[in-house]
mmCIF file of C-alpha atoms in Angstrom:
data_model
loop_
_atom_site.group_PDB
_atom_site.id
_atom_site.type_symbol
_atom_site.label_atom_id
_atom_site.label_comp_id
_atom_site.label_asym_id
_atom_site.label_seq_id
_atom_site.Cartn_x
_atom_site.Cartn_y
_atom_site.Cartn_z
ATOM 1 C CA MET A 62 0.007 0.033 0.005
ATOM 2 C CA PHE A 63 1.291 3.466 -0.874
ATOM 3 C CA PRO A 64 2.268 5.697 2.106
ATOM 4 C CA TRP A 65 0.039 8.654 1.420
ATOM 5 C CA ASN A 66 0.470 9.903 5.017
ATOM 6 C CA LEU A 67 4.058 10.973 4.141
ATOM 7 C CA PHE A 68 2.692 13.776 1.846
ATOM 8 C CA PRO A 69 1.997 17.181 3.295
ATOM 9 C CA PHE A 70 -1.615 16.947 2.263
ATOM 10 C CA ASN A 71 -4.056 16.291 5.067
ATOM 11 C CA LYS A 72 -7.545 17.090 6.154
ATOM 12 C CA ASP A 73 -6.602 20.544 7.388
ATOM 13 C CA MET A 74 -5.069 21.508 4.004
ATOM 14 C CA GLN A 75 -8.272 22.982 2.711
ATOM 15 C CA ASN A 76 -8.626 25.106 5.884
ATOM 16 C CA LYS A 77 -4.967 26.328 5.524
ATOM 17 C CA VAL A 78 -5.607 27.439 1.957
ATOM 18 C CA ARG A 79 -8.697 29.429 3.014
ATOM 19 C CA GLN A 80 -6.788 31.163 5.837
ATOM 20 C CA MET A 81 -3.937 32.300 3.550
ATOM 21 C CA ASN A 82 -3.626 36.090 3.317
ATOM 22 C CA PRO A 83 -3.173 37.220 -0.329
ATOM 23 C CA GLU A 84 -1.274 40.249 0.866
ATOM 24 C CA GLU A 85 1.294 38.113 2.576
ATOM 25 C CA ILE A 86 1.784 36.147 -0.586
ATOM 26 C CA ASN A 87 2.111 39.203 -2.727
ATOM 27 C CA GLN A 88 4.672 40.756 -0.353
ATOM 28 C CA TYR A 89 6.730 37.497 -0.450
ATOM 29 C CA VAL A 90 6.741 37.543 -4.271
ATOM 30 C CA GLN A 91 7.745 41.224 -4.365
ATOM 31 C CA ASN A 92 10.597 40.651 -1.970
ATOM 32 C CA ILE A 93 11.889 37.739 -4.073
ATOM 33 C CA MET A 94 11.666 39.849 -7.179
ATOM 34 C CA GLU A 95 13.527 42.691 -5.557
ATOM 35 C CA GLN A 96 16.310 40.303 -4.406
ATOM 36 C CA MET A 97 16.718 39.102 -7.951
ATOM 37 C CA GLY A 98 17.470 42.702 -8.920
ATOM 38 C CA SER A 99 17.626 43.843 -12.465
ATOM 39 C CA LEU A 100 16.697 40.515 -13.911
ATOM 40 C CA PHE A 101 12.942 41.218 -13.646
ATOM 41 C CA GLN A 102 13.070 44.915 -14.548
ATOM 42 C CA PRO A 103 11.269 45.733 -17.813
ATOM 43 C CA SER A 104 14.137 47.761 -19.471
ATOM 44 C CA ALA A 105 15.965 45.622 -22.003
ATOM 45 C CA THR A 106 19.346 47.197 -21.045
ATOM 46 C CA ASN A 107 18.945 45.858 -17.501
ATOM 47 C CA TYR A 108 18.482 42.132 -18.468
ATOM 48 C CA MET A 109 21.248 39.896 -17.038
ATOM 49 C CA ASN A 110 23.230 37.627 -19.371
ATOM 50 C CA PRO A 111 22.104 33.997 -18.594
ATOM 51 C CA GLN A 112 25.713 32.898 -18.202
ATOM 52 C CA ASP A 113 26.191 35.778 -15.509
ATOM 53 C CA PHE A 114 23.022 34.718 -13.786
ATOM 54 C CA ILE A 115 24.235 31.097 -13.377
ATOM 55 C CA LYS A 116 27.745 32.279 -12.349
ATOM 56 C CA SER A 117 26.178 34.291 -9.482
ATOM 57 C CA PHE A 118 25.058 31.012 -7.951
ATOM 58 C CA HIS A 119 28.593 29.553 -8.285
ATOM 59 C CA ALA A 120 30.623 32.635 -7.134
ATOM 60 C CA GLY A 121 32.979 30.511 -5.091
ATOM 61 C CA GLU A 122 33.711 28.020 -7.858
ATOM 62 C CA ARG A 123 36.325 28.527 -10.629
ATOM 63 C CA GLY A 124 34.806 29.647 -13.880
ATOM 64 C CA HIS A 125 35.842 31.326 -17.031
ATOM 65 C CA SER A 126 35.537 35.026 -17.490
ATOM 66 C CA THR A 127 33.953 36.533 -20.610
ATOM 67 C CA ALA A 128 35.470 39.915 -20.021
ATOM 68 C CA ALA A 129 38.842 40.742 -21.484
ATOM 69 C CA LYS A 130 41.801 40.470 -19.021
ATOM 70 C CA GLY A 131 44.958 41.939 -20.497
ATOM 71 C CA SER A 132 45.311 40.349 -23.912
ATOM 72 C CA ASP A 133 42.452 37.794 -23.428
ATOM 73 C CA ILE A 134 39.635 37.769 -25.788
ATOM 74 C CA GLN A 135 35.937 38.198 -25.013
ATOM 75 C CA TYR A 136 33.851 34.961 -25.418
ATOM 76 C CA SER A 137 30.803 33.238 -24.090
ATOM 77 C CA VAL A 138 29.890 29.486 -24.077
ATOM 78 C CA TYR A 139 26.372 28.214 -24.346
ATOM 79 C CA GLU A 140 25.237 24.680 -24.054
ATOM 80 C CA THR A 141 22.237 22.979 -25.635
ATOM 81 C CA HIS A 142 21.159 19.284 -25.534
ATOM 82 C CA ASP A 143 23.286 18.327 -28.593
ATOM 83 C CA PHE A 144 25.732 21.152 -29.131
ATOM 84 C CA ILE A 145 28.064 23.681 -27.374
ATOM 85 C CA PHE A 146 28.298 27.069 -28.968
ATOM 86 C CA VAL A 147 31.228 29.282 -28.357
ATOM 87 C CA ARG A 148 30.925 32.919 -29.460
ATOM 88 C CA VAL A 149 34.026 34.872 -29.684
ATOM 89 C CA HIS A 150 34.157 38.774 -30.145
ATOM 90 C CA ILE A 151 36.427 39.596 -33.093
ATOM 91 C CA GLU A 152 37.360 43.310 -32.844
ATOM 92 C CA GLN A 153 39.121 43.519 -36.199
ATOM 93 C CA GLU A 154 38.385 41.604 -39.349
ATOM 94 C CA GLU A 155 42.065 41.212 -39.978
ATOM 95 C CA TRP A 156 42.184 38.749 -37.133
ATOM 96 C CA LEU A 157 40.290 36.218 -39.210
ATOM 97 C CA GLN A 158 43.240 35.999 -41.652
ATOM 98 C CA GLN A 159 45.685 34.779 -38.937
ATOM 99 C CA LEU A 160 43.170 33.066 -36.739
ATOM 100 C CA LYS A 161 43.552 29.313 -36.049
ATOM 101 C CA LEU A 162 41.111 27.146 -34.130
ATOM 102 C CA TYR A 163 42.040 23.833 -32.471
ATOM 103 C CA LEU A 164 39.752 21.463 -30.531
ATOM 104 C CA THR A 165 40.392 18.853 -27.850
ATOM 105 C CA SER A 166 37.735 16.700 -26.147
ATOM 106 C CA HIS A 167 37.266 19.418 -23.546
ATOM 107 C CA LEU A 168 39.030 22.675 -24.798
ATOM 108 C CA LEU A 169 38.687 25.095 -27.700
ATOM 109 C CA ILE A 170 42.091 26.692 -28.451
ATOM 110 C CA ILE A 171 42.253 29.938 -30.310
ATOM 111 C CA GLU A 172 45.662 30.902 -31.641
ATOM 112 C CA ASN A 173 47.108 34.184 -33.052
ATOM 113 C CA VAL A 174 44.418 36.398 -31.640
ATOM 114 C CA PRO A 175 44.689 39.281 -30.789
ATOM 115 C CA GLU A 176 48.396 39.109 -31.422
ATOM 116 C CA THR A 177 50.359 36.631 -33.576
ATOM 117 C CA GLY A 178 51.672 33.779 -31.365
ATOM 118 C CA GLU A 179 49.161 34.150 -28.576
ATOM 119 C CA LYS A 180 47.081 31.199 -27.516
ATOM 120 C CA GLN A 181 43.724 31.273 -25.678
ATOM 121 C CA SER A 182 42.184 28.174 -24.222
ATOM 122 C CA ILE A 183 38.427 28.049 -23.555
ATOM 123 C CA PRO A 184 37.181 25.236 -21.399
ATOM 124 C CA LEU A 185 34.103 23.455 -22.618
ATOM 125 C CA PRO A 186 31.346 22.299 -20.259
ATOM 126 C CA ALA A 187 31.024 18.855 -21.748
ATOM 127 C CA LEU A 188 32.986 16.365 -23.817
ATOM 128 C CA VAL A 189 32.844 17.129 -27.510
ATOM 129 C CA LYS A 190 33.731 15.391 -30.780
ATOM 130 C CA LYS A 191 35.608 16.972 -33.548
ATOM 131 C CA LYS A 192 33.480 15.591 -36.471
ATOM 132 C CA GLY A 193 30.699 18.016 -37.291
ATOM 133 C CA THR A 194 32.308 21.170 -35.809
ATOM 134 C CA SER A 195 31.631 24.330 -37.795
ATOM 135 C CA ALA A 196 32.485 28.007 -37.420
ATOM 136 C CA GLN A 197 30.710 31.004 -38.824
ATOM 137 C CA TYR A 198 31.651 34.752 -38.739
ATOM 138 C CA LYS A 199 29.010 37.484 -38.715
ATOM 139 C CA GLU A 200 28.910 41.012 -37.421
ATOM 140 C CA GLN A 201 32.264 40.800 -35.325
ATOM 141 C CA THR A 202 31.191 37.500 -33.831
ATOM 142 C CA LEU A 203 32.792 34.114 -34.503
ATOM 143 C CA GLU A 204 30.410 31.304 -33.578
ATOM 144 C CA VAL A 205 31.759 27.853 -33.257
ATOM 145 C CA LYS A 206 29.188 25.071 -33.146
ATOM 146 C CA ILE A 207 30.612 21.921 -31.621
ATOM 147 C CA PRO A 208 28.577 18.641 -31.279
ATOM 148 C CA LYS A 209 28.639 16.991 -27.887
ATOM 149 C CA ASN A 210 30.105 13.534 -27.401
ATOM 150 C CA ILE A 211 28.037 11.054 -25.440
ATOM 151 C CA ASP A 212 30.353 9.186 -23.155
ATOM 152 C CA MET A 213 28.658 5.863 -22.262
ATOM 153 C CA GLN A 214 31.741 4.276 -20.882
ATOM 154 C CA PHE A 215 31.534 3.800 -17.192
ATOM 155 C CA SER A 216 33.106 1.361 -14.718
ATOM 156 C CA GLU A 217 32.078 0.195 -11.295
ATOM 157 C CA ILE A 218 34.462 1.201 -8.469
ATOM 158 C CA ASP A 219 34.897 -1.177 -5.599
ATOM 159 C CA ILE A 220 34.740 0.306 -2.103
ATOM 160 C CA ILE A 221 37.269 -1.156 0.298
ATOM 161 C CA GLU A 222 36.510 -0.852 4.041
ATOM 162 C CA ILE A 223 39.658 -0.041 6.002
#
């Protein structure tokens, strides 16, 4: 028999719903929206980048920066179910002539940008495969579309009691 008594629904639930004060609920929702800050403001310039929003939850963890540091380039990484997209800001069209892209199973390496001989490594959020990767340039943005690699190999690890 299913243990229905473990759920929070009981005979008094209907009474609790009737006793709820709509003003308290409204105040709670308003407080949450204020805490989230500019994310919910109607101005289009105040919307937060989804990457920055997620990073705010992982402030203590190591992550990549999309802002330029010294000679670093500006980039952003987006992940879908089947692909990883890396968008790189290209300030000068001349960079495309000297630009070289390399791919490992977990890194996108950009060489000769912004200066000849410089190398930038962009960590990817999942394993990727090289076949099917494409890059397009449009409006000062280089977009690299990389298919994900589904890693189905796993092994059981024995636990030894000491």
